[in-house]
Coordinates of C-alpha atoms in Angstrom, one line a residue:
M1 CA 0.0 0.0 0.0
D2 CA 1.3 3.4 -1.0
D3 CA 2.3 5.7 1.9
P4 CA -0.1 8.7 2.2
Q5 CA 2.8 11.1 2.6
N6 CA 4.3 9.9 -0.7
S7 CA 1.0 10.1 -2.4
A8 CA 0.5 13.6 -1.0
R9 CA 3.8 14.7 -2.6
R10 CA 2.7 13.4 -6.0
V11 CA -0.6 15.2 -5.7
L12 CA 1.1 18.5 -4.9
E13 CA 2.6 18.5 -8.3
H14 CA -0.8 18.8 -9.8
Y15 CA -1.1 22.2 -8.0
G16 CA 2.3 23.4 -8.8
A17 CA 3.4 22.9 -5.2
G18 CA 5.8 20.0 -5.4
A19 CA 8.3 21.8 -3.1
A20 CA 5.8 22.8 -0.4
D21 CA 6.0 21.7 3.2
L22 CA 3.4 19.4 4.6
A23 CA 2.3 19.1 8.3
P24 CA -0.6 17.1 9.7
L25 CA -3.7 19.2 10.5
G26 CA -6.7 18.6 12.7
S27 CA -8.1 15.5 14.4
G28 CA -10.8 14.5 11.9
L29 CA -12.0 10.9 12.1
I30 CA -12.5 10.3 8.4
N31 CA -10.3 12.3 6.0
L32 CA -6.5 12.6 6.2
T33 CA -5.6 16.3 6.3
W34 CA -2.3 18.3 5.9
L35 CA -1.4 22.0 6.1
V36 CA 0.5 23.1 3.0
T37 CA 3.0 26.0 3.2
Q38 CA 5.3 27.2 0.5
G39 CA 7.4 30.4 0.9
G40 CA 5.3 33.5 0.8
S41 CA 2.2 31.7 -0.7
P42 CA -1.0 31.6 1.2
R43 CA -1.4 28.5 3.3
R44 CA -3.6 25.8 1.9
V45 CA -5.2 22.5 3.0
L46 CA -4.6 19.2 1.3
Q47 CA -7.0 16.3 2.0
R48 CA -7.1 12.7 1.1
V49 CA -10.9 12.1 1.0
A50 CA -12.3 8.9 2.6
S51 CA -13.4 6.3 0.1
L52 CA -17.0 6.5 1.2
F53 CA -17.4 9.8 -0.6
P54 CA -17.6 10.0 -4.4
P55 CA -15.1 12.3 -6.2
E56 CA -18.0 14.4 -7.5
I57 CA -18.7 15.5 -3.9
N58 CA -16.1 18.2 -4.6
R59 CA -18.6 19.8 -7.1
D60 CA -21.1 19.9 -4.3
I61 CA -18.6 21.6 -2.0
D62 CA -17.8 24.1 -4.7
V63 CA -21.4 25.1 -5.1
I64 CA -22.0 25.3 -1.3
T65 CA -18.9 27.4 -0.6
R66 CA -19.7 29.8 -3.4
R67 CA -23.2 30.3 -2.1
L68 CA -21.9 30.9 1.4
A69 CA -19.3 33.4 0.1
A70 CA -22.1 35.3 -1.7
A71 CA -23.9 35.5 1.6
G72 CA -20.9 37.1 3.2
M73 CA -19.8 34.0 5.1
M74 CA -16.3 32.6 5.4
A75 CA -15.9 29.2 3.7
P76 CA -13.0 27.1 2.4
E77 CA -12.7 27.3 -1.3
V78 CA -12.0 24.2 -3.4
L79 CA -8.9 25.2 -5.4
K80 CA -8.3 24.0 -8.9
T81 CA -5.5 22.0 -10.2
A82 CA -3.2 23.3 -12.9
D83 CA -5.5 21.8 -15.5
G84 CA -8.7 23.2 -14.0
G85 CA -9.9 20.1 -12.0
L86 CA -11.5 20.2 -8.6
W87 CA -9.8 17.0 -7.5
V88 CA -6.9 14.6 -8.2
T89 CA -7.1 10.8 -8.2
D90 CA -3.9 9.0 -7.1
H91 CA -3.7 5.2 -6.4
G92 CA -7.5 5.0 -6.2
W93 CA -7.8 7.8 -3.6
T94 CA -9.5 11.2 -4.2
W95 CA -7.5 14.3 -3.2
R96 CA -8.3 17.9 -3.1
M97 CA -6.8 21.3 -2.2
L98 CA -8.7 23.8 -0.1
S99 CA -8.0 27.4 0.8
W100 CA -6.9 27.7 4.5
L101 CA -9.0 29.7 6.9
P102 CA -7.6 31.3 10.1
G103 CA -9.1 30.4 13.4
N104 CA -8.9 27.9 16.3
C105 CA -10.5 24.5 16.1
L106 CA -11.9 23.3 19.4
D107 CA -12.6 19.8 20.8
S108 CA -15.2 21.2 23.2
L109 CA -16.8 24.5 24.1
N110 CA -15.3 26.5 26.9
S111 CA -18.1 29.0 27.6
A112 CA -21.7 29.9 27.0
A113 CA -20.5 32.8 24.8
Q114 CA -18.9 30.3 22.4
G115 CA -22.1 28.2 22.4
H116 CA -24.2 31.3 21.6
S117 CA -21.8 32.2 18.7
A118 CA -21.8 28.6 17.4
G119 CA -25.6 28.7 17.3
R120 CA -25.7 31.9 15.4
L121 CA -23.2 30.6 12.8
L122 CA -25.1 27.3 12.2
A123 CA -28.3 29.3 11.8
S124 CA -26.7 31.6 9.3
F125 CA -25.4 28.6 7.4
H126 CA -28.9 27.1 7.2
V127 CA -30.6 30.3 6.2
A128 CA -28.0 31.1 3.5
L129 CA -28.6 27.7 1.8
A130 CA -32.4 27.5 2.4
D131 CA -33.4 28.2 -1.2
L132 CA -30.5 26.6 -2.9
Q133 CA -31.5 24.4 -5.8
H134 CA -28.9 21.7 -6.2
E135 CA -28.8 18.0 -6.8
F136 CA -26.2 16.5 -4.5
A137 CA -23.7 13.9 -5.8
N138 CA -23.7 12.4 -2.3
P139 CA -27.3 12.6 -1.0
R140 CA -26.4 10.6 2.1
L141 CA -30.0 9.2 2.3
G142 CA -30.8 7.7 5.7
V143 CA -27.5 8.9 7.4
H144 CA -29.5 9.3 10.6
D145 CA -31.6 6.1 10.2
T146 CA -31.5 5.2 13.9
P147 CA -33.2 1.8 13.6
R148 CA -30.6 0.9 10.9
H149 CA -27.7 1.9 13.2
L150 CA -29.2 -0.1 16.1
A151 CA -29.5 -3.1 13.8
A152 CA -25.9 -2.7 12.7
L153 CA -24.9 -2.9 16.4
R154 CA -26.8 -6.1 16.9
D155 CA -25.2 -7.5 13.7
A156 CA -21.7 -6.5 14.9
L157 CA -22.2 -8.4 18.2
K158 CA -23.3 -11.5 16.3
A159 CA -20.4 -11.3 13.8
H160 CA -17.7 -10.7 16.4
A161 CA -18.5 -12.9 19.3
R162 CA -14.8 -13.9 19.5
H163 CA -13.5 -10.3 19.4
P164 CA -10.9 -9.7 22.1
R165 CA -13.0 -7.0 23.7
Y166 CA -16.4 -8.7 23.4
A167 CA -16.7 -9.2 27.1
E168 CA -16.5 -5.4 27.6
V169 CA -18.4 -4.4 24.5
A170 CA -21.5 -6.7 24.9
P171 CA -22.8 -5.3 28.2
L172 CA -22.3 -1.8 26.9
A173 CA -24.2 -2.6 23.7
G174 CA -27.0 -4.1 25.8
D175 CA -27.3 -0.9 27.8
I176 CA -27.3 1.3 24.6
L177 CA -30.0 -0.9 23.0
A178 CA -32.1 -0.8 26.1
A179 CA -31.9 3.0 26.3
A180 CA -32.8 3.2 22.6
D181 CA -35.9 1.2 23.2
A182 CA -37.2 4.1 25.3
L183 CA -36.5 6.8 22.8
P184 CA -39.4 9.1 22.0
G185 CA -40.6 9.0 18.4
L186 CA -39.8 11.7 15.9
P187 CA -42.5 13.2 13.7
P188 CA -42.1 13.2 9.9
L189 CA -40.6 16.5 8.9
P190 CA -39.4 18.0 5.6
D191 CA -35.8 17.8 4.5
R192 CA -33.6 20.9 4.6
I193 CA -30.1 21.6 3.3
V194 CA -27.9 21.0 6.4
H195 CA -24.2 20.6 7.2
G196 CA -24.6 17.0 8.2
D197 CA -21.8 16.9 10.7
P198 CA -21.9 20.1 12.8
K199 CA -19.8 18.9 15.7
I200 CA -17.7 21.5 17.4
N201 CA -14.4 20.7 15.8
N202 CA -16.0 21.4 12.4
M203 CA -16.1 25.1 13.4
L204 CA -13.4 27.7 13.5
F205 CA -13.3 30.4 16.3
D206 CA -11.5 33.7 16.3
P207 CA -8.6 33.3 18.8
M208 CA -9.0 36.9 20.1
S209 CA -12.8 37.3 20.4
G210 CA -13.9 33.7 20.7
V211 CA -16.5 34.2 18.0
A212 CA -17.4 31.3 15.7
T213 CA -16.3 32.4 12.2
A214 CA -16.7 29.5 9.8
L215 CA -17.9 26.0 9.4
V216 CA -15.6 23.6 7.6
D217 CA -15.7 20.0 6.3
F218 CA -18.6 20.0 3.8
D219 CA -18.4 16.4 2.6
T220 CA -21.6 15.7 4.6
V221 CA -23.7 18.6 3.3
G222 CA -27.1 17.3 2.0
R223 CA -30.8 17.2 2.9
M224 CA -32.4 15.8 6.0
P225 CA -34.8 16.9 8.7
L226 CA -33.5 20.0 10.6
P227 CA -34.0 18.7 14.1
L228 CA -31.5 15.8 13.4
E229 CA -28.9 18.4 12.4
L230 CA -29.6 20.4 15.5
G231 CA -29.5 17.3 17.7
D232 CA -26.2 16.4 16.2
A233 CA -24.8 19.8 16.9
L234 CA -26.1 20.0 20.5
R235 CA -24.9 16.5 21.5
S236 CA -21.4 17.7 20.5
W237 CA -21.5 21.3 21.7
C238 CA -23.1 20.6 25.1
N239 CA -20.7 17.9 26.2
P240 CA -17.7 19.7 27.7
Q241 CA -15.9 16.4 28.3
G242 CA -15.7 15.7 24.5
E243 CA -16.0 12.4 22.7
D244 CA -12.9 10.6 24.0
G245 CA -13.8 9.9 27.6
R246 CA -16.1 7.4 29.4
R247 CA -18.1 10.1 31.2
G248 CA -20.3 12.6 29.4
V249 CA -22.3 15.3 31.2
F250 CA -24.9 17.3 29.2
S251 CA -24.6 21.0 29.8
A252 CA -28.0 22.8 30.1
E253 CA -26.1 26.1 30.1
L254 CA -24.5 25.5 26.8
F255 CA -27.7 24.1 25.4
S256 CA -29.6 27.3 26.3
A257 CA -26.8 29.6 25.0
A258 CA -26.5 27.7 21.6
L259 CA -30.2 27.7 20.9
T260 CA -30.6 31.3 21.9
G261 CA -28.0 32.2 19.3
Y262 CA -29.6 30.0 16.8
A263 CA -33.1 31.5 17.4
E264 CA -31.8 35.0 17.1
V265 CA -30.9 34.3 13.4
A266 CA -33.4 31.6 12.4
G267 CA -36.2 31.9 14.9
H268 CA -38.6 33.1 12.2
W269 CA -37.4 30.5 9.7
I270 CA -37.6 27.3 11.7
T271 CA -41.1 25.9 12.0
P272 CA -42.9 25.1 15.3
A273 CA -42.9 21.4 14.5
E274 CA -39.1 21.5 14.0
V275 CA -38.7 23.4 17.3
Q276 CA -40.8 20.8 19.1
A277 CA -38.6 18.0 17.8
I278 CA -35.3 19.4 18.9
V279 CA -35.2 17.7 22.3
P280 CA -36.2 14.2 21.2
A281 CA -33.9 14.5 18.2
T282 CA -30.9 15.4 20.4
E283 CA -31.5 12.3 22.6
T284 CA -31.9 10.2 19.5
I285 CA -28.7 11.3 18.0
I286 CA -26.7 10.8 21.2
L287 CA -27.8 7.2 21.4
E288 CA -27.4 6.7 17.7
L289 CA -23.8 7.8 17.9
A290 CA -23.3 5.6 20.9
A291 CA -24.5 2.6 18.9
R292 CA -22.2 3.5 15.9
F293 CA -19.2 3.8 18.2
C294 CA -20.1 0.5 19.9
A295 CA -20.5 -1.3 16.6
D296 CA -17.1 -0.1 15.4
A297 CA -15.6 -1.3 18.7
C298 CA -16.2 -4.7 17.2
N299 CA -15.9 -4.0 13.5
E300 CA -12.9 -1.7 13.7
T301 CA -13.4 -0.4 10.2
Y302 CA -14.9 3.1 10.2
F303 CA -13.9 5.7 12.8
G304 CA -10.3 6.9 13.2
W305 CA -8.6 6.4 16.5
D306 CA -5.8 7.8 18.7
A307 CA -3.0 5.3 18.7
Q308 CA -1.1 7.4 21.3
R309 CA -3.8 6.9 23.9
F310 CA -5.4 3.6 23.0
A311 CA -4.0 0.2 22.1
T312 CA -6.5 -0.5 19.4
R313 CA -9.3 1.1 17.4
G314 CA -11.7 -1.1 19.3
E315 CA -10.7 0.2 22.7
H316 CA -11.0 3.8 21.6
N317 CA -14.5 3.2 20.1
E318 CA -15.6 1.4 23.2
V319 CA -14.6 4.4 25.3
R320 CA -16.4 6.7 22.9
A321 CA -19.6 4.6 23.1
A322 CA -19.5 4.6 26.9
G323 CA -19.1 8.4 26.9
Q324 CA -22.1 8.8 24.6
L325 CA -24.3 6.5 26.7
S326 CA -23.3 8.5 29.8
L327 CA -24.2 11.7 28.0
A328 CA -27.6 10.3 27.1
R329 CA -28.3 9.4 30.7
S330 CA -27.3 12.9 31.8
F331 CA -29.6 14.3 29.1
V332 CA -32.6 12.2 30.2
T333 CA -32.4 13.5 33.7
Q334 CA -32.8 17.1 32.3
R335 CA -35.2 16.4 29.5
D336 CA -38.2 18.3 30.9
G337 CA -36.2 21.3 31.8
L338 CA -34.6 21.4 28.4
S339 CA -37.9 21.1 26.7
A340 CA -39.2 24.1 28.6
E341 CA -36.1 26.1 27.8
V342 CA -36.6 25.4 24.0
R343 CA -40.2 26.6 24.2
S344 CA -39.1 29.8 26.1
I345 CA -36.2 30.6 23.7
F346 CA -38.2 30.3 20.5
A347 CA -41.3 32.0 21.9
A348 CA -39.0 35.0 22.8
A349 CA -37.4 35.0 19.3
T350 CA -40.7 35.1 17.5
A351 CA -42.5 37.5 19.8

């Protein structure tokens, strides 16, 4: 198998940057990412795109970022190769070059002010793309099909009964599945154009003001019900412990701050039915992610892992699954209060 660094060097030639310096960038779980620096040239970002995404997704990203720029929002531009292409194929992998944006990437929110700013930024993203007419190359249908993810966890347990960590994973899986059985149902809602993965480390923050300035990582942009997007954001933003520990505590303070910021921008755009579904959707997404991490603790095929902290991918994903289950339990103890807070926030925004 070709070393990614060697392949990256070949790809740089397509951008006239063969002599540039490369340094690993970010902690993404899917794509491999490098920072590209070359003399006095602006910094750029080089990515090897995960094989689950078709190359044509770069056309989607080009359309999205152009729309965001037209709305006055910062967004990473897909840079063209010397022959005008939006991507390079090398040894079966898709590569792309993006413009670099300044800002800090966080693994967890540190203050209510940051949560408020994150909410405003995500709302601005949604509103800017609300009327975009575009057929996505990667529609990602059913990405939050929770029953399918729960079934995949059951299948993983059956397929990997001899896995070295099965004795630790199986009881955890049982607890996740039991919690999922008690999930409230979600109403049918229309699809909206959404980011698809609005976790906190897909946002950039100004290092001086702490204001959220840009969303990044647009491989997941597509259409799905808005509460699932908001639930995915809130389960990430409102867990100060992050995704890599066994204990998660859901922060009602960050929840309130984030939704207040969101409502200030999009309160008159989001529908009452979507608002009502925010709390059950958040609980659903937390347990769905717990199931996905737990399944990959056995499968060891999907999520990236930190080899400096964990002996195996399975061990890391088991810890992640336990953390999400803990977060779900924390959420449930606050559910009524969070529901009341949602009603109050959006009533005030639309008064």
